[in-house]
GROMACS .gro file of C-alpha atoms in nm:
model
  390
    1MET     CA    1   2.866  -0.824   4.406
    2LYS     CA    2   2.606  -1.058   4.246
    3THR     CA    3   2.528  -1.008   3.865
    4ILE     CA    4   2.183  -0.998   3.781
    5GLY     CA    5   2.037  -1.109   3.454
    6VAL     CA    6   1.701  -0.920   3.355
    7VAL     CA    7   1.499  -1.036   3.057
    8ILE     CA    8   1.224  -0.833   2.909
    9PRO     CA    9   1.000  -0.933   2.609
   10ILE     CA   10   0.885  -0.664   2.388
   11TYR     CA   11   0.601  -0.676   2.172
   12ASN     CA   12   0.369  -0.360   2.045
   13VAL     CA   13   0.428  -0.176   2.390
   14GLU     CA   14   0.546   0.163   2.247
   15LYS     CA   15   0.302   0.354   2.495
   16TYR     CA   16   0.452   0.158   2.804
   17LEU     CA   17   0.821   0.065   2.717
   18LYS     CA   18   0.987   0.393   2.841
   19GLU     CA   19   0.860   0.368   3.176
   20CYS     CA   20   0.943   0.008   3.216
   21LEU     CA   21   1.295   0.042   3.093
   22ASP     CA   22   1.315   0.373   3.324
   23SER     CA   23   1.230   0.144   3.625
   24VAL     CA   24   1.520  -0.100   3.521
   25ILE     CA   25   1.823   0.123   3.420
   26ASN     CA   26   1.770   0.334   3.720
   27GLN     CA   27   1.771   0.059   3.980
   28THR     CA   28   1.967   0.153   4.292
   29TYR     CA   29   2.154  -0.197   4.248
   30THR     CA   30   2.364  -0.133   3.924
   31LYS     CA   31   2.529  -0.477   3.833
   32LEU     CA   32   2.263  -0.592   3.614
   33GLU     CA   33   2.283  -0.739   3.255
   34ILE     CA   34   1.985  -0.641   3.084
   35ILE     CA   35   1.840  -0.848   2.785
   36LEU     CA   36   1.562  -0.676   2.569
   37VAL     CA   37   1.381  -0.916   2.334
   38ASN     CA   38   1.198  -0.736   2.042
   39ASP     CA   39   0.947  -1.024   1.934
   40GLY     CA   40   0.845  -0.898   1.603
   41SER     CA   41   0.681  -0.565   1.711
   42THR     CA   42   0.469  -0.411   1.428
   43ASP     CA   43   0.398  -0.094   1.579
   44GLU     CA   44   0.604   0.206   1.500
   45ASN     CA   45   0.832   0.268   1.783
   46SER     CA   46   0.884  -0.029   2.011
   47LEU     CA   47   1.203  -0.154   1.832
   48ASN     CA   48   1.318   0.223   1.811
   49ILE     CA   49   1.267   0.277   2.175
   50ALA     CA   50   1.468  -0.041   2.280
   51LYS     CA   51   1.740   0.079   2.036
   52GLU     CA   52   1.756   0.413   2.196
   53TYR     CA   53   1.786   0.274   2.541
   54THR     CA   54   2.048   0.009   2.413
   55LEU     CA   55   2.243   0.293   2.285
   56LYS     CA   56   2.278   0.501   2.606
   57ASP     CA   57   2.315   0.183   2.861
   58LYS     CA   58   2.595  -0.044   2.770
   59ARG     CA   59   2.456  -0.307   3.024
   60ILE     CA   60   2.177  -0.373   2.764
   61THR     CA   61   2.185  -0.622   2.486
   62LEU     CA   62   1.878  -0.602   2.243
   63PHE     CA   63   1.776  -0.931   2.047
   64ASP     CA   64   1.541  -0.852   1.749
   65LYS     CA   65   1.359  -1.171   1.643
   66LYS     CA   66   1.089  -1.318   1.442
   67ASN     CA   67   0.743  -1.317   1.652
   68GLY     CA   68   0.697  -1.631   1.843
   69GLY     CA   69   0.529  -1.514   2.187
   70GLN     CA   70   0.663  -1.447   2.512
   71SER     CA   71   0.790  -1.792   2.598
   72THR     CA   72   1.022  -1.769   2.301
   73ALA     CA   73   1.144  -1.429   2.401
   74ARG     CA   74   1.194  -1.532   2.766
   75ASN     CA   75   1.387  -1.846   2.638
   76VAL     CA   76   1.617  -1.621   2.432
   77GLY     CA   77   1.739  -1.470   2.751
   78ILE     CA   78   1.766  -1.800   2.933
   79GLU     CA   79   1.955  -1.941   2.636
   80TYR     CA   80   2.182  -1.642   2.590
   81PHE     CA   81   2.284  -1.639   2.949
   82SER     CA   82   2.334  -2.033   2.917
   83GLY     CA   83   2.599  -1.962   2.639
   84GLU     CA   84   2.383  -2.142   2.379
   85TYR     CA   85   2.436  -1.860   2.104
   86LYS     CA   86   2.747  -1.799   1.910
   87LEU     CA   87   2.778  -1.441   1.815
   88LYS     CA   88   2.943  -1.294   1.519
   89ASN     CA   89   3.020  -0.920   1.480
   90LYS     CA   90   2.858  -0.767   1.164
   91THR     CA   91   2.986  -0.428   1.251
   92GLN     CA   92   3.362  -0.397   1.180
   93THR     CA   93   3.428  -0.068   1.319
   94ILE     CA   94   3.338   0.110   1.621
   95LYS     CA   95   3.178   0.447   1.558
   96GLU     CA   96   3.065   0.708   1.858
   97ASN     CA   97   2.699   0.710   1.913
   98SER     CA   98   2.625   0.396   1.736
   99LEU     CA   99   2.487   0.035   1.773
  100ILE     CA  100   2.732  -0.241   1.711
  101GLU     CA  101   2.551  -0.516   1.547
  102PHE     CA  102   2.590  -0.914   1.580
  103SER     CA  103   2.435  -1.224   1.416
  104ILE     CA  104   2.388  -1.550   1.552
  105GLU     CA  105   2.610  -1.826   1.373
  106GLY     CA  106   2.494  -2.186   1.416
  107ASN     CA  107   2.198  -2.292   1.624
  108ASN     CA  108   1.923  -2.004   1.598
  109PRO     CA  109   1.585  -2.163   1.692
  110TYR     CA  110   1.388  -1.840   1.758
  111GLU     CA  111   1.500  -1.682   1.424
  112ILE     CA  112   1.689  -1.395   1.596
  113TYR     CA  113   1.768  -1.146   1.314
  114THR     CA  114   2.014  -0.927   1.484
  115VAL     CA  115   2.182  -0.864   1.817
  116TYR     CA  116   2.268  -0.501   1.921
  117LYS     CA  117   2.492  -0.357   2.165
  118SER     CA  118   2.615   0.004   2.237
  119TYR     CA  119   2.951   0.120   2.110
  120LYS     CA  120   3.025   0.227   2.494
  121ALA     CA  121   3.064  -0.170   2.565
  122PHE     CA  122   3.366  -0.201   2.350
  123ASN     CA  123   3.709  -0.040   2.373
  124ASP     CA  124   3.844  -0.150   2.043
  125GLU     CA  125   3.778  -0.370   1.733
  126GLN     CA  126   3.918  -0.664   1.906
  127ASP     CA  127   3.642  -0.658   2.148
  128LEU     CA  128   3.396  -0.716   1.877
  129THR     CA  129   3.526  -1.059   1.776
  130SER     CA  130   3.558  -1.167   2.149
  131PHE     CA  131   3.223  -1.048   2.257
  132THR     CA  132   3.022  -1.345   2.431
  133TYR     CA  133   2.762  -1.393   2.667
  134PRO     CA  134   2.801  -1.257   3.036
  135SER     CA  135   2.780  -1.484   3.345
  136ILE     CA  136   2.524  -1.419   3.584
  137ASP     CA  137   2.407  -1.529   3.932
  138TYR     CA  138   2.043  -1.471   3.934
  139ILE     CA  139   1.789  -1.386   3.678
  140ILE     CA  140   1.457  -1.188   3.693
  141PHE     CA  141   1.185  -1.119   3.420
  142LEU     CA  142   0.995  -0.815   3.365
  143ASP     CA  143   0.703  -0.766   3.113
  144SER     CA  144   0.757  -0.451   2.884
  145ASP     CA  145   0.423  -0.292   3.017
  146ASP     CA  146   0.478  -0.335   3.387
  147TYR     CA  147   0.742  -0.160   3.596
  148TRP     CA  148   0.953  -0.204   3.922
  149GLU     CA  149   1.025   0.008   4.226
  150LEU     CA  150   1.364   0.137   4.203
  151ASN     CA  151   1.503  -0.066   4.493
  152CYS     CA  152   1.359  -0.390   4.402
  153ILE     CA  153   1.694  -0.540   4.302
  154GLU     CA  154   1.875  -0.416   4.589
  155GLU     CA  155   1.610  -0.550   4.827
  156CYS     CA  156   1.620  -0.888   4.650
  157VAL     CA  157   1.991  -0.979   4.605
  158PRO     CA  158   2.091  -1.001   4.992
  159ARG     CA  159   1.784  -1.248   5.046
  160MET     CA  160   1.895  -1.468   4.768
  161ASP     CA  161   2.161  -1.620   4.965
  162GLY     CA  162   2.103  -1.995   5.002
  163VAL     CA  163   1.765  -2.015   4.819
  164GLU     CA  164   1.672  -2.101   4.473
  165VAL     CA  165   1.380  -1.853   4.444
  166LEU     CA  166   1.264  -1.518   4.588
  167TRP     CA  167   0.897  -1.440   4.566
  168PHE     CA  168   0.792  -1.118   4.619
  169ASP     CA  169   0.432  -0.922   4.596
  170GLU     CA  170   0.263  -0.723   4.312
  171ALA     CA  171   0.018  -0.458   4.284
  172LYS     CA  172  -0.221  -0.425   3.988
  173TYR     CA  173  -0.264  -0.119   3.780
  174TYR     CA  174  -0.599  -0.111   3.606
  175GLU     CA  175  -0.591   0.063   3.256
  176ILE     CA  176  -0.921  -0.093   3.185
  177SER     CA  177  -1.273  -0.091   3.345
  178CYS     CA  178  -1.338  -0.396   3.529
  179LYS     CA  179  -1.636  -0.506   3.755
  180ASN     CA  180  -1.395  -0.645   4.022
  181GLN     CA  181  -1.071  -0.450   4.034
  182SER     CA  182  -0.917  -0.683   4.270
  183GLN     CA  183  -0.581  -0.625   4.438
  184SER     CA  184  -0.539  -0.971   4.538
  185SER     CA  185  -0.207  -1.162   4.421
  186ARG     CA  186  -0.099  -1.517   4.442
  187LEU     CA  187   0.136  -1.429   4.741
  188LYS     CA  188  -0.153  -1.240   4.924
  189ASP     CA  189  -0.375  -1.554   4.859
  190ILE     CA  190  -0.156  -1.773   5.056
  191ASN     CA  191  -0.175  -1.566   5.348
  192ILE     CA  192   0.212  -1.517   5.446
  193LYS     CA  193   0.246  -1.175   5.601
  194GLN     CA  194   0.597  -1.193   5.723
  195GLU     CA  195   0.905  -1.268   5.530
  196LYS     CA  196   1.028  -1.622   5.561
  197LYS     CA  197   1.214  -1.921   5.392
  198ILE     CA  198   0.994  -2.224   5.315
  199THR     CA  199   1.044  -2.557   5.145
  200SER     CA  200   0.872  -2.660   4.826
  201LEU     CA  201   0.672  -2.909   5.046
  202GLU     CA  202   0.565  -2.621   5.265
  203TRP     CA  203   0.467  -2.404   4.951
  204LEU     CA  204   0.233  -2.700   4.833
  205ARG     CA  205   0.086  -2.706   5.177
  206TYR     CA  206  -0.005  -2.343   5.185
  207LEU     CA  207  -0.146  -2.369   4.835
  208ALA     CA  208  -0.358  -2.662   4.957
  209ARG     CA  209  -0.502  -2.470   5.239
  210SER     CA  210  -0.560  -2.146   5.026
  211LYS     CA  211  -0.850  -2.049   4.799
  212MET     CA  212  -0.602  -2.074   4.510
  213LYS     CA  213  -0.664  -2.378   4.263
  214ASP     CA  214  -0.380  -2.309   4.025
  215PHE     CA  215  -0.025  -2.152   4.056
  216SER     CA  216   0.176  -1.912   3.833
  217PHE     CA  217   0.499  -1.734   3.856
  218VAL     CA  218   0.738  -1.553   3.635
  219CYS     CA  219   0.782  -1.189   3.722
  220SER     CA  220   0.705  -1.186   4.076
  221GLY     CA  221   1.047  -1.266   4.213
  222MET     CA  222   1.429  -1.341   4.145
  223ILE     CA  223   1.565  -1.689   4.053
  224ASN     CA  224   1.902  -1.848   4.110
  225PHE     CA  225   2.008  -1.910   3.773
  226ASN     CA  226   2.185  -2.228   3.830
  227HIS     CA  227   1.836  -2.363   3.959
  228ILE     CA  228   1.701  -2.302   3.599
  229LYS     CA  229   2.000  -2.436   3.421
  230ASN     CA  230   2.043  -2.768   3.636
  231ASN     CA  231   1.697  -2.839   3.601
  232LYS     CA  232   1.652  -2.733   3.231
  233ILE     CA  233   1.366  -2.516   3.307
  234LYS     CA  234   1.244  -2.335   3.016
  235PHE     CA  235   0.894  -2.173   2.884
  236LYS     CA  236   0.689  -2.398   2.691
  237ASP     CA  237   0.614  -2.224   2.336
  238GLY     CA  238   0.270  -2.160   2.182
  239ILE     CA  239   0.048  -2.169   2.480
  240PHE     CA  240  -0.152  -1.936   2.720
  241ALA     CA  241  -0.057  -1.892   3.052
  242GLU     CA  242   0.298  -2.025   3.014
  243ASP     CA  243   0.381  -1.902   3.360
  244HIS     CA  244   0.165  -2.166   3.512
  245LEU     CA  245   0.396  -2.459   3.402
  246PHE     CA  246   0.718  -2.262   3.448
  247GLY     CA  247   0.609  -2.162   3.795
  248ILE     CA  248   0.515  -2.497   3.920
  249LEU     CA  249   0.803  -2.673   3.799
  250LEU     CA  250   1.031  -2.394   3.936
  251PHE     CA  251   0.886  -2.404   4.278
  252SER     CA  252   0.845  -2.794   4.301
  253GLN     CA  253   1.227  -2.847   4.237
  254ALA     CA  254   1.333  -2.570   4.482
  255LYS     CA  255   1.500  -2.689   4.806
  256SER     CA  256   1.440  -2.325   4.949
  257ILE     CA  257   1.209  -2.053   4.864
  258TYR     CA  258   1.212  -1.684   5.031
  259VAL     CA  259   0.863  -1.533   5.046
  260TYR     CA  260   0.901  -1.156   5.076
  261PRO     CA  261   0.556  -1.007   5.098
  262LYS     CA  262   0.649  -0.658   4.996
  263VAL     CA  263   0.525  -0.495   4.672
  264PHE     CA  264   0.796  -0.427   4.398
  265TYR     CA  265   0.616  -0.522   4.083
  266TYR     CA  266   0.340  -0.313   3.928
  267TYR     CA  267   0.124  -0.550   3.671
  268ARG     CA  268  -0.060  -0.328   3.424
  269ILE     CA  269  -0.398  -0.489   3.342
  270ARG     CA  270  -0.467  -0.342   2.971
  271THR     CA  271  -0.701  -0.393   2.683
  272ASN     CA  272  -0.573  -0.631   2.391
  273SER     CA  273  -0.321  -0.802   2.610
  274SER     CA  274  -0.247  -1.192   2.576
  275THR     CA  275  -0.417  -1.266   2.889
  276ASN     CA  276  -0.733  -1.045   2.871
  277GLN     CA  277  -1.055  -1.193   2.748
  278ASP     CA  278  -1.137  -0.896   2.521
  279LYS     CA  279  -1.449  -0.926   2.287
  280ILE     CA  280  -1.271  -0.710   2.025
  281ILE     CA  281  -0.922  -0.754   1.911
  282ILE     CA  282  -0.717  -0.490   1.710
  283LYS     CA  283  -0.631  -0.665   1.400
  284ASP     CA  284  -0.259  -0.498   1.378
  285ASN     CA  285  -0.190  -0.621   1.723
  286ILE     CA  286  -0.271  -0.991   1.674
  287LEU     CA  287   0.019  -1.239   1.749
  288PRO     CA  288   0.082  -1.462   1.433
  289HIS     CA  289   0.041  -1.785   1.605
  290PHE     CA  290  -0.319  -1.660   1.721
  291ARG     CA  291  -0.455  -1.564   1.377
  292ASN     CA  292  -0.540  -1.910   1.246
  293ILE     CA  293  -0.749  -1.982   1.591
  294LEU     CA  294  -0.926  -1.622   1.538
  295ASP     CA  295  -0.992  -1.711   1.173
  296ALA     CA  296  -1.140  -2.063   1.266
  297PHE     CA  297  -1.389  -1.869   1.500
  298ASN     CA  298  -1.466  -1.627   1.220
  299GLY     CA  299  -1.313  -1.350   1.408
  300ASP     CA  300  -1.483  -1.397   1.727
  301ALA     CA  301  -1.207  -1.272   1.966
  302PHE     CA  302  -1.383  -1.407   2.293
  303LEU     CA  303  -1.454  -1.758   2.164
  304ALA     CA  304  -1.098  -1.764   2.001
  305LYS     CA  305  -0.947  -1.678   2.320
  306GLU     CA  306  -1.134  -1.895   2.518
  307TYR     CA  307  -1.036  -2.202   2.302
  308PHE     CA  308  -0.678  -2.095   2.314
  309ARG     CA  309  -0.686  -2.089   2.698
  310TYR     CA  310  -0.850  -2.431   2.758
  311SER     CA  311  -0.648  -2.599   2.493
  312SER     CA  312  -0.361  -2.481   2.658
  313TRP     CA  313  -0.475  -2.630   2.979
  314VAL     CA  314  -0.478  -2.951   2.806
  315LEU     CA  315  -0.112  -2.925   2.708
  316ILE     CA  316   0.001  -2.784   3.056
  317ALA     CA  317  -0.205  -3.077   3.217
  318LEU     CA  318  -0.008  -3.331   3.002
  319GLU     CA  319   0.325  -3.172   3.101
  320LEU     CA  320   0.255  -3.167   3.463
  321ILE     CA  321   0.144  -3.543   3.432
  322ASN     CA  322   0.503  -3.629   3.259
  323PHE     CA  323   0.667  -3.430   3.565
  324ILE     CA  324   0.474  -3.595   3.845
  325ASN     CA  325   0.539  -3.937   3.709
  326SER     CA  326   0.887  -3.884   3.666
  327TYR     CA  327   0.991  -3.680   3.953
  328GLN     CA  328   1.200  -3.873   4.209
  329ASP     CA  329   1.064  -3.683   4.504
  330LYS     CA  330   0.719  -3.874   4.555
  331THR     CA  331   0.586  -3.692   4.834
  332ILE     CA  332   0.593  -3.357   4.589
  333SER     CA  333   0.468  -3.568   4.349
  334LEU     CA  334   0.167  -3.679   4.528
  335PHE     CA  335   0.089  -3.313   4.671
  336LEU     CA  336   0.112  -3.192   4.312
  337LYS     CA  337  -0.129  -3.457   4.181
  338LYS     CA  338  -0.380  -3.400   4.475
  339ALA     CA  339  -0.364  -3.034   4.516
  340ILE     CA  340  -0.288  -2.865   4.178
  341LEU     CA  341  -0.338  -3.089   3.882
  342TYR     CA  342  -0.725  -3.089   3.961
  343PHE     CA  343  -0.737  -2.723   3.831
  344TYR     CA  344  -0.569  -2.815   3.493
  345ILE     CA  345  -0.759  -3.145   3.433
  346LYS     CA  346  -1.093  -2.983   3.499
  347ASN     CA  347  -1.029  -2.677   3.270
  348ALA     CA  348  -0.878  -2.902   3.012
  349PHE     CA  349  -1.202  -3.086   2.949
  350LYS     CA  350  -1.392  -2.765   2.887
  351VAL     CA  351  -1.234  -2.768   2.538
  352GLU     CA  352  -1.509  -3.027   2.460
  353LYS     CA  353  -1.760  -2.748   2.453
  354PHE     CA  354  -1.633  -2.590   2.147
  355ASP     CA  355  -1.760  -2.708   1.796
  356LYS     CA  356  -1.430  -2.626   1.624
  357ASP     CA  357  -1.066  -2.764   1.708
  358PRO     CA  358  -0.819  -2.596   1.514
  359LEU     CA  359  -0.532  -2.707   1.702
  360TYR     CA  360  -0.640  -3.077   1.715
  361ILE     CA  361  -0.662  -3.076   2.095
  362LYS     CA  362  -0.947  -3.275   2.167
  363GLU     CA  363  -0.762  -3.610   2.070
  364LYS     CA  364  -0.533  -3.554   2.374
  365LEU     CA  365  -0.815  -3.557   2.610
  366GLN     CA  366  -0.811  -3.931   2.617
  367LEU     CA  367  -0.425  -3.919   2.776
  368LEU     CA  368  -0.591  -3.725   3.060
  369LYS     CA  369  -0.901  -3.943   3.135
  370PRO     CA  370  -0.712  -4.170   3.387
  371TYR     CA  371  -0.623  -3.868   3.599
  372LYS     CA  372  -0.948  -3.713   3.628
  373ILE     CA  373  -1.031  -3.631   3.997
  374SER     CA  374  -1.361  -3.558   4.150
  375LYS     CA  375  -1.409  -3.236   4.313
  376ILE     CA  376  -1.535  -3.402   4.628
  377ARG     CA  377  -1.207  -3.607   4.661
  378TYR     CA  378  -1.019  -3.290   4.612
  379VAL     CA  379  -1.175  -3.102   4.881
  380ILE     CA  380  -1.154  -3.389   5.127
  381PHE     CA  381  -0.782  -3.399   5.050
  382ARG     CA  382  -0.752  -3.018   5.143
  383ASN     CA  383  -0.928  -3.082   5.429
  384TYR     CA  384  -0.706  -3.363   5.545
  385LEU     CA  385  -0.385  -3.146   5.469
  386TYR     CA  386  -0.532  -2.897   5.688
  387ILE     CA  387  -0.617  -3.103   5.969
  388LYS     CA  388  -0.288  -3.301   5.948
  389LYS     CA  389  -0.087  -2.961   5.949
  390LEU     CA  390  -0.256  -2.860   6.286
   0.00000   0.00000   0.00000
């Protein structure tokens, strides 16, 4: 049986966390290594709930770290499974119904305070000194306010044979009132109705013909872990929509992608989340790296989030340009430049409308000017691709 690594970032989700974790530990496929990363939660119970589940399920390893955002939390999972952390046991003896504690020796870029594991995972004290990272075959990410169908992993594993990425569908669960409660998804947008394997070039052609102007991927599928390690793919810290850059790099470098248009993931749309453009932000729930931006805009949450969004597009565009210019497959590079880059360049320049620039992003726009593409040229290119495909 293949071993599946599950990575779940946790930040102030006490209301939703049990539903999320129940959907993981009760999966019909059981050979899981589950990583919970408490990213400096400030609510009352998120960490306590994570400890409760860690104690009762020996497959769970809990990392408690300084807040750094979802990217850092997910990177902890990638780096742990890659063997980049050396664990040293702080607990000397094993006691029933207790958590064993470890610290990180040496390199600890995300300031992990403590690593927790259930006493059930160890036979004796000798196990404590030899405890290390597990070997996994595939990795999958889940947000802690969302949840899976219970057969999600079992359905995915047999379809991972010979592919780098499996892409399944999601359904939105609206907790807040929205004018347009759309049930569209990125998978529905490209209009593949039957499960099939596609190449990265075919993926780009589907995007070019669809209404999608951008692309993101993180929780809607399973990934061959060697694909991430060999291509050194991680999440960029300190940006909004980190799943865009991650997804594009992941799919662009995949030889084979399995598209499985079936819903396994339930994505919660809620107030005060990092992706929601709320006009009001609950002060106690602000991510520390966002506080300076909010202060610069005099507490105007909507303006602060808009600025953060567009400044992130600048950084993502720069990363994409670096990848496009250096990637050895020039056909893929050309498709990325013509079919995807336009969205990020166009939105990056929207940062010019703000009279404040707390992240000093505007000076980076000079690097993007040579890559500005007119919309007319983009539309013509999309039509050309469609005609050529026919």
